[in-house]
Amino acid sequence: MSLELFPFGQAGERTPLGPSAFLLHGFVLPHTAQLQTLIQAITGQSPFRNMLTPGGYTMTVGLTNCGTLGWTTDQHGYCYSPIDPMTGLPWPALPNLFLTIAREAAQTAGFEDFVPDACLINRYVPGARLSLHQDKNERDLSAPIVSVSLGMPAVFLFGGHARSDKTARVPVKHGDVVVWGGEDRLRYHGVMPLTDQPHPLFGSERINFTFRKVR
Ligand code: MD6
Ligand code: FE
């Protein structure tokens, strides 16, 4: 069961999605070209790859990381690792612009002094989706998550604390940022299958990156 939400805000507006969750419309619009260049440098070193879940499925979303820790999954389970299993090397460093955006977005949502140590980068192509999940592999659940959307639009599903709770459908566009923490930190969420709506800068791709404080 889905509940329609229409947070079609203007750049600079803040739509609450919960007591401690906000959609910051167009928050990174001034930086999107620079972010794209930084992401190209990161994926040149640690490419996007379609990982295998413990359930034996290959994810439709391509994934990589930057920061001291990176999120990975294989048939044995999920974990954070300092080493990219594909290259055997540390993940690329978190660029300063990423750290600044993460801190300022968190602050705008009411979370002071957010310093992430991990940034998970997802690439969606038409048809890719992310099933409902909780982000609960982080040791420090007092820190929020900051999630940046670039490229093609998507519908973010924002549920409750049980998988069966009804979900809100939240349109996320190029330049939008979602921040959530506090009592909303463990809510189920996912992304509906993307439709092909090519973007002038990113073509038929959506890039999402989420900053976390793991340790
Ligand atoms: C995405 N995002 O938007 C997937 N998780 O592509 C997430 O799974 C996510 O956006 C935690 C907090 C914010 C998010
Ligand atoms: Fe998530």
PDB file of C-alpha atoms and ligand atoms in Angstrom:
ATOM      1  CA  MET A   1       0.000   0.000   0.000  1.00  0.00           C
ATOM      2  CA  SER A   2       1.468   3.326  -1.021  1.00  0.00           C
ATOM      3  CA  LEU A   3       0.668   6.813   0.154  1.00  0.00           C
ATOM      4  CA  GLU A   4       1.177   9.615  -2.365  1.00  0.00           C
ATOM      5  CA  LEU A   5       3.230  12.544  -1.203  1.00  0.00           C
ATOM      6  CA  PHE A   6       3.911  15.516  -3.419  1.00  0.00           C
ATOM      7  CA  PRO A   7       6.950  17.354  -2.104  1.00  0.00           C
ATOM      8  CA  PHE A   8       7.531  19.223  -5.376  1.00  0.00           C
ATOM      9  CA  GLY A   9       9.466  21.985  -3.693  1.00  0.00           C
ATOM     10  CA  GLN A  10      11.498  24.810  -5.138  1.00  0.00           C
ATOM     11  CA  ALA A  11      15.283  24.800  -4.842  1.00  0.00           C
ATOM     12  CA  GLY A  12      16.120  25.990  -1.328  1.00  0.00           C
ATOM     13  CA  GLU A  13      12.962  24.594   0.245  1.00  0.00           C
ATOM     14  CA  ARG A  14      12.910  21.859   2.883  1.00  0.00           C
ATOM     15  CA  THR A  15      10.123  19.267   2.938  1.00  0.00           C
ATOM     16  CA  PRO A  16       9.791  17.206   6.144  1.00  0.00           C
ATOM     17  CA  LEU A  17       9.444  13.461   5.541  1.00  0.00           C
ATOM     18  CA  GLY A  18       9.333  12.615   9.246  1.00  0.00           C
ATOM     19  CA  PRO A  19      10.200  14.180  12.616  1.00  0.00           C
ATOM     20  CA  SER A  20      13.939  13.888  11.817  1.00  0.00           C
ATOM     21  CA  ALA A  21      13.908  13.403   8.038  1.00  0.00           C
ATOM     22  CA  PHE A  22      13.962  16.103   5.364  1.00  0.00           C
ATOM     23  CA  LEU A  23      14.114  16.506   1.607  1.00  0.00           C
ATOM     24  CA  LEU A  24      16.334  19.493   0.778  1.00  0.00           C
ATOM     25  CA  HIS A  25      15.265  20.577  -2.695  1.00  0.00           C
ATOM     26  CA  GLY A  26      18.106  21.441  -5.079  1.00  0.00           C
ATOM     27  CA  PHE A  27      20.610  21.610  -2.226  1.00  0.00           C
ATOM     28  CA  VAL A  28      23.626  20.609  -4.379  1.00  0.00           C
ATOM     29  CA  LEU A  29      22.526  22.264  -7.651  1.00  0.00           C
ATOM     30  CA  PRO A  30      25.457  24.754  -7.540  1.00  0.00           C
ATOM     31  CA  HIS A  31      27.939  21.845  -7.403  1.00  0.00           C
ATOM     32  CA  THR A  32      26.601  19.195  -9.767  1.00  0.00           C
ATOM     33  CA  ALA A  33      29.244  19.562 -12.527  1.00  0.00           C
ATOM     34  CA  GLN A  34      32.059  19.391  -9.973  1.00  0.00           C
ATOM     35  CA  LEU A  35      30.430  16.393  -8.288  1.00  0.00           C
ATOM     36  CA  GLN A  36      30.247  14.624 -11.637  1.00  0.00           C
ATOM     37  CA  THR A  37      33.983  15.189 -12.224  1.00  0.00           C
ATOM     38  CA  LEU A  38      34.810  13.883  -8.743  1.00  0.00           C
ATOM     39  CA  ILE A  39      32.642  10.797  -9.256  1.00  0.00           C
ATOM     40  CA  GLN A  40      34.399  10.079 -12.553  1.00  0.00           C
ATOM     41  CA  ALA A  41      37.752  10.184 -10.749  1.00  0.00           C
ATOM     42  CA  ILE A  42      36.465   7.856  -8.013  1.00  0.00           C
ATOM     43  CA  THR A  43      34.975   5.334 -10.439  1.00  0.00           C
ATOM     44  CA  GLY A  44      38.187   5.418 -12.518  1.00  0.00           C
ATOM     45  CA  GLN A  45      39.910   3.966  -9.452  1.00  0.00           C
ATOM     46  CA  SER A  46      37.100   1.816  -7.976  1.00  0.00           C
ATOM     47  CA  PRO A  47      34.580   1.104 -10.781  1.00  0.00           C
ATOM     48  CA  PHE A  48      30.851   0.560 -10.354  1.00  0.00           C
ATOM     49  CA  ARG A  49      30.041  -3.140 -10.039  1.00  0.00           C
ATOM     50  CA  ASN A  50      26.864  -5.163  -9.618  1.00  0.00           C
ATOM     51  CA  MET A  51      27.297  -6.972  -6.312  1.00  0.00           C
ATOM     52  CA  LEU A  52      25.800 -10.272  -5.226  1.00  0.00           C
ATOM     53  CA  THR A  53      23.442 -10.233  -2.225  1.00  0.00           C
ATOM     54  CA  PRO A  54      23.483 -12.913   0.503  1.00  0.00           C
ATOM     55  CA  GLY A  55      20.174 -14.098  -0.997  1.00  0.00           C
ATOM     56  CA  GLY A  56      21.978 -14.910  -4.261  1.00  0.00           C
ATOM     57  CA  TYR A  57      20.644 -12.028  -6.349  1.00  0.00           C
ATOM     58  CA  THR A  58      22.798  -9.723  -8.462  1.00  0.00           C
ATOM     59  CA  MET A  59      21.906  -6.131  -7.610  1.00  0.00           C
ATOM     60  CA  THR A  60      20.453  -4.075 -10.493  1.00  0.00           C
ATOM     61  CA  VAL A  61      22.151  -1.014  -9.004  1.00  0.00           C
ATOM     62  CA  GLY A  62      25.887  -0.599  -9.673  1.00  0.00           C
ATOM     63  CA  LEU A  63      27.867   0.254  -6.585  1.00  0.00           C
ATOM     64  CA  THR A  64      31.163   1.722  -5.412  1.00  0.00           C
ATOM     65  CA  ASN A  65      32.450   3.716  -2.436  1.00  0.00           C
ATOM     66  CA  CYS A  66      34.814   6.392  -1.258  1.00  0.00           C
ATOM     67  CA  GLY A  67      36.019   7.119   2.259  1.00  0.00           C
ATOM     68  CA  THR A  68      37.923   5.055   4.822  1.00  0.00           C
ATOM     69  CA  LEU A  69      35.186   2.411   4.813  1.00  0.00           C
ATOM     70  CA  GLY A  70      33.099   1.058   1.963  1.00  0.00           C
ATOM     71  CA  TRP A  71      29.884  -0.955   2.022  1.00  0.00           C
ATOM     72  CA  THR A  72      30.067  -4.300   0.250  1.00  0.00           C
ATOM     73  CA  THR A  73      27.945  -7.384  -0.087  1.00  0.00           C
ATOM     74  CA  ASP A  74      28.584 -10.922  -1.288  1.00  0.00           C
ATOM     75  CA  GLN A  75      27.067 -14.352  -0.716  1.00  0.00           C
ATOM     76  CA  HIS A  76      28.315 -14.286   2.886  1.00  0.00           C
ATOM     77  CA  GLY A  77      26.583 -11.055   3.918  1.00  0.00           C
ATOM     78  CA  TYR A  78      26.942  -7.285   4.144  1.00  0.00           C
ATOM     79  CA  CYS A  79      29.908  -5.519   5.683  1.00  0.00           C
ATOM     80  CA  TYR A  80      32.001  -2.357   5.726  1.00  0.00           C
ATOM     81  CA  SER A  81      35.575  -2.862   4.574  1.00  0.00           C
ATOM     82  CA  PRO A  82      38.580  -0.509   4.277  1.00  0.00           C
ATOM     83  CA  ILE A  83      39.651  -2.382   1.104  1.00  0.00           C
ATOM     84  CA  ASP A  84      37.850  -2.545  -2.242  1.00  0.00           C
ATOM     85  CA  PRO A  85      37.574  -6.313  -2.843  1.00  0.00           C
ATOM     86  CA  MET A  86      37.705  -5.713  -6.617  1.00  0.00           C
ATOM     87  CA  THR A  87      41.043  -3.861  -6.658  1.00  0.00           C
ATOM     88  CA  GLY A  88      42.602  -5.030  -3.381  1.00  0.00           C
ATOM     89  CA  LEU A  89      43.335  -1.353  -2.636  1.00  0.00           C
ATOM     90  CA  PRO A  90      41.819   1.140  -0.175  1.00  0.00           C
ATOM     91  CA  TRP A  91      38.690   2.924  -1.439  1.00  0.00           C
ATOM     92  CA  PRO A  92      39.348   6.393  -2.961  1.00  0.00           C
ATOM     93  CA  ALA A  93      39.436   9.202  -0.394  1.00  0.00           C
ATOM     94  CA  LEU A  94      36.382  11.339   0.394  1.00  0.00           C
ATOM     95  CA  PRO A  95      36.847  14.623  -1.528  1.00  0.00           C
ATOM     96  CA  ASN A  96      36.641  17.819   0.538  1.00  0.00           C
ATOM     97  CA  LEU A  97      33.575  19.003  -1.396  1.00  0.00           C
ATOM     98  CA  PHE A  98      31.772  15.806  -0.370  1.00  0.00           C
ATOM     99  CA  LEU A  99      32.620  16.402   3.292  1.00  0.00           C
ATOM    100  CA  THR A 100      31.435  20.012   3.112  1.00  0.00           C
ATOM    101  CA  ILE A 101      28.143  19.065   1.437  1.00  0.00           C
ATOM    102  CA  ALA A 102      27.524  16.282   3.963  1.00  0.00           C
ATOM    103  CA  ARG A 103      28.136  18.580   6.929  1.00  0.00           C
ATOM    104  CA  GLU A 104      26.062  21.473   5.578  1.00  0.00           C
ATOM    105  CA  ALA A 105      23.130  19.273   4.551  1.00  0.00           C
ATOM    106  CA  ALA A 106      23.105  17.545   7.938  1.00  0.00           C
ATOM    107  CA  GLN A 107      23.204  20.920   9.669  1.00  0.00           C
ATOM    108  CA  THR A 108      20.280  22.181   7.572  1.00  0.00           C
ATOM    109  CA  ALA A 109      18.314  19.191   8.829  1.00  0.00           C
ATOM    110  CA  GLY A 110      19.264  19.864  12.464  1.00  0.00           C
ATOM    111  CA  PHE A 111      22.270  17.541  12.892  1.00  0.00           C
ATOM    112  CA  GLU A 112      25.422  19.376  13.985  1.00  0.00           C
ATOM    113  CA  ASP A 113      29.023  18.299  13.317  1.00  0.00           C
ATOM    114  CA  PHE A 114      28.325  15.421  10.947  1.00  0.00           C
ATOM    115  CA  VAL A 115      31.634  13.882   9.819  1.00  0.00           C
ATOM    116  CA  PRO A 116      31.048  10.809   7.637  1.00  0.00           C
ATOM    117  CA  ASP A 117      33.672   8.076   7.216  1.00  0.00           C
ATOM    118  CA  ALA A 118      31.890   6.253   4.394  1.00  0.00           C
ATOM    119  CA  CYS A 119      30.200   7.237   1.161  1.00  0.00           C
ATOM    120  CA  LEU A 120      28.298   4.614  -0.817  1.00  0.00           C
ATOM    121  CA  ILE A 121      27.790   5.565  -4.477  1.00  0.00           C
ATOM    122  CA  ASN A 122      24.984   3.928  -6.475  1.00  0.00           C
ATOM    123  CA  ARG A 123      24.408   4.019 -10.219  1.00  0.00           C
ATOM    124  CA  TYR A 124      20.919   3.369 -11.604  1.00  0.00           C
ATOM    125  CA  VAL A 125      20.102   2.705 -15.257  1.00  0.00           C
ATOM    126  CA  PRO A 126      16.519   2.411 -16.566  1.00  0.00           C
ATOM    127  CA  GLY A 127      14.817  -0.536 -14.853  1.00  0.00           C
ATOM    128  CA  ALA A 128      17.218  -0.598 -11.880  1.00  0.00           C
ATOM    129  CA  ARG A 129      15.570  -0.561  -8.460  1.00  0.00           C
ATOM    130  CA  LEU A 130      16.410  -0.912  -4.800  1.00  0.00           C
ATOM    131  CA  SER A 131      14.134  -3.091  -2.687  1.00  0.00           C
ATOM    132  CA  LEU A 132      12.922  -1.969   0.743  1.00  0.00           C
ATOM    133  CA  HIS A 133      15.694  -2.147   3.331  1.00  0.00           C
ATOM    134  CA  GLN A 134      16.950  -0.600   6.551  1.00  0.00           C
ATOM    135  CA  ASP A 135      20.424   0.942   6.834  1.00  0.00           C
ATOM    136  CA  LYS A 136      21.574  -0.777  10.002  1.00  0.00           C
ATOM    137  CA  ASN A 137      25.139  -1.976   9.359  1.00  0.00           C
ATOM    138  CA  GLU A 138      26.558   1.238  10.830  1.00  0.00           C
ATOM    139  CA  ARG A 139      27.806   1.038  14.398  1.00  0.00           C
ATOM    140  CA  ASP A 140      26.959   4.680  15.091  1.00  0.00           C
ATOM    141  CA  LEU A 141      23.199   4.992  14.658  1.00  0.00           C
ATOM    142  CA  SER A 142      23.145   8.414  16.354  1.00  0.00           C
ATOM    143  CA  ALA A 143      24.521  10.012  13.170  1.00  0.00           C
ATOM    144  CA  PRO A 144      22.156  10.800  10.295  1.00  0.00           C
ATOM    145  CA  ILE A 145      22.458   9.619   6.695  1.00  0.00           C
ATOM    146  CA  VAL A 146      22.825  12.217   3.947  1.00  0.00           C
ATOM    147  CA  SER A 147      21.738  11.110   0.477  1.00  0.00           C
ATOM    148  CA  VAL A 148      22.423  13.082  -2.725  1.00  0.00           C
ATOM    149  CA  SER A 149      20.590  12.510  -6.033  1.00  0.00           C
ATOM    150  CA  LEU A 150      22.048  13.384  -9.449  1.00  0.00           C
ATOM    151  CA  GLY A 151      20.887  12.725 -13.003  1.00  0.00           C
ATOM    152  CA  MET A 152      17.579  11.074 -13.824  1.00  0.00           C
ATOM    153  CA  PRO A 153      14.676  11.506 -11.403  1.00  0.00           C
ATOM    154  CA  ALA A 154      13.466   8.621  -9.248  1.00  0.00           C
ATOM    155  CA  VAL A 155      10.723   7.771  -6.803  1.00  0.00           C
ATOM    156  CA  PHE A 156      12.107   7.151  -3.344  1.00  0.00           C
ATOM    157  CA  LEU A 157       9.952   4.917  -1.139  1.00  0.00           C
ATOM    158  CA  PHE A 158       9.936   5.922   2.486  1.00  0.00           C
ATOM    159  CA  GLY A 159       8.285   3.452   4.852  1.00  0.00           C
ATOM    160  CA  GLY A 160       8.047   2.862   8.569  1.00  0.00           C
ATOM    161  CA  HIS A 161       9.811   0.671  11.102  1.00  0.00           C
ATOM    162  CA  ALA A 162       8.231  -2.549   9.820  1.00  0.00           C
ATOM    163  CA  ARG A 163       8.710  -3.797   6.259  1.00  0.00           C
ATOM    164  CA  SER A 164       4.911  -4.080   5.895  1.00  0.00           C
ATOM    165  CA  ASP A 165       4.222  -0.449   6.914  1.00  0.00           C
ATOM    166  CA  LYS A 166       2.786   1.744   4.199  1.00  0.00           C
ATOM    167  CA  THR A 167       5.331   3.688   2.148  1.00  0.00           C
ATOM    168  CA  ALA A 168       5.311   7.287   0.996  1.00  0.00           C
ATOM    169  CA  ARG A 169       6.413   7.934  -2.598  1.00  0.00           C
ATOM    170  CA  VAL A 170       8.894  10.778  -2.647  1.00  0.00           C
ATOM    171  CA  PRO A 171      10.044  12.151  -6.026  1.00  0.00           C
ATOM    172  CA  VAL A 172      13.782  12.890  -5.915  1.00  0.00           C
ATOM    173  CA  LYS A 173      15.355  15.020  -8.638  1.00  0.00           C
ATOM    174  CA  HIS A 174      18.807  16.059  -9.813  1.00  0.00           C
ATOM    175  CA  GLY A 175      20.386  18.113  -7.033  1.00  0.00           C
ATOM    176  CA  ASP A 176      18.082  17.004  -4.219  1.00  0.00           C
ATOM    177  CA  VAL A 177      19.384  15.818  -0.856  1.00  0.00           C
ATOM    178  CA  VAL A 178      17.564  13.654   1.679  1.00  0.00           C
ATOM    179  CA  VAL A 179      18.754  13.686   5.296  1.00  0.00           C
ATOM    180  CA  TRP A 180      17.450  11.435   7.981  1.00  0.00           C
ATOM    181  CA  GLY A 181      18.412  10.427  11.464  1.00  0.00           C
ATOM    182  CA  GLY A 182      17.100  10.332  15.010  1.00  0.00           C
ATOM    183  CA  GLU A 183      13.849   8.445  15.368  1.00  0.00           C
ATOM    184  CA  ASP A 184      13.648   8.063  11.557  1.00  0.00           C
ATOM    185  CA  ARG A 185      17.121   6.527  11.194  1.00  0.00           C
ATOM    186  CA  LEU A 186      15.947   2.911  10.869  1.00  0.00           C
ATOM    187  CA  ARG A 187      12.910   3.405   8.654  1.00  0.00           C
ATOM    188  CA  TYR A 188      12.536   1.071   5.678  1.00  0.00           C
ATOM    189  CA  HIS A 189      13.178   2.678   2.306  1.00  0.00           C
ATOM    190  CA  GLY A 190      13.879   1.807  -1.328  1.00  0.00           C
ATOM    191  CA  VAL A 191      13.769   3.102  -4.887  1.00  0.00           C
ATOM    192  CA  MET A 192      11.129   2.234  -7.526  1.00  0.00           C
ATOM    193  CA  PRO A 193      12.325   0.918 -10.908  1.00  0.00           C
ATOM    194  CA  LEU A 194      13.692   3.850 -12.885  1.00  0.00           C
ATOM    195  CA  THR A 195      12.053   4.955 -16.098  1.00  0.00           C
ATOM    196  CA  ASP A 196      14.214   6.339 -18.887  1.00  0.00           C
ATOM    197  CA  GLN A 197      14.076  10.140 -18.696  1.00  0.00           C
ATOM    198  CA  PRO A 198      17.537  11.151 -19.935  1.00  0.00           C
ATOM    199  CA  HIS A 199      19.212  14.003 -18.102  1.00  0.00           C
ATOM    200  CA  PRO A 200      21.231  16.726 -19.931  1.00  0.00           C
ATOM    201  CA  LEU A 201      24.376  16.154 -17.838  1.00  0.00           C
ATOM    202  CA  PHE A 202      24.047  12.474 -16.830  1.00  0.00           C
ATOM    203  CA  GLY A 203      22.164  10.877 -19.754  1.00  0.00           C
ATOM    204  CA  SER A 204      20.219   7.720 -18.840  1.00  0.00           C
ATOM    205  CA  GLU A 205      21.775   7.404 -15.391  1.00  0.00           C
ATOM    206  CA  ARG A 206      20.886   8.285 -11.856  1.00  0.00           C
ATOM    207  CA  ILE A 207      23.735   8.610  -9.380  1.00  0.00           C
ATOM    208  CA  ASN A 208      22.955   8.538  -5.685  1.00  0.00           C
ATOM    209  CA  PHE A 209      25.482   8.832  -2.936  1.00  0.00           C
ATOM    210  CA  THR A 210      24.866   8.341   0.741  1.00  0.00           C
ATOM    211  CA  PHE A 211      27.156   9.542   3.490  1.00  0.00           C
ATOM    212  CA  ARG A 212      27.310   7.562   6.696  1.00  0.00           C
ATOM    213  CA  LYS A 213      29.194   7.554   9.930  1.00  0.00           C
ATOM    214  CA  VAL A 214      30.030   3.904  10.446  1.00  0.00           C
ATOM    215  CA  ARG A 215      32.545   3.920  13.340  1.00  0.00           C
TER     216      ARG A 215
HETATM  217  C1  MD6 B   1      18.921   5.820  -3.382  1.00  0.00           C
HETATM  218  N1  MD6 B   1      19.215   5.447  -1.063  1.00  0.00           N
HETATM  219  O1  MD6 B   1      18.333   6.865  -3.161  1.00  0.00           O
HETATM  220  C2  MD6 B   1      19.131   4.813  -2.295  1.00  0.00           C
HETATM  221  N2  MD6 B   1      19.527   5.031   2.427  1.00  0.00           N
HETATM  222  O2  MD6 B   1      19.336   5.509  -4.487  1.00  0.00           O
HETATM  223  C3  MD6 B   1      19.237   4.805   0.108  1.00  0.00           C
HETATM  224  O3  MD6 B   1      19.193   3.608   0.231  1.00  0.00           O
HETATM  225  C4  MD6 B   1      19.279   5.627   1.293  1.00  0.00           C
HETATM  226  O4  MD6 B   1      18.777   7.616   0.088  1.00  0.00           O
HETATM  227  C5  MD6 B   1      19.541   5.721   3.554  1.00  0.00           C
HETATM  228  C6  MD6 B   1      19.323   7.076   3.574  1.00  0.00           C
HETATM  229  C7  MD6 B   1      19.064   7.713   2.414  1.00  0.00           C
HETATM  230  C8  MD6 B   1      19.037   7.004   1.236  1.00  0.00           C
HETATM  231 FE    FE B   2      19.483   2.852   2.239  1.00  0.00          FE
END
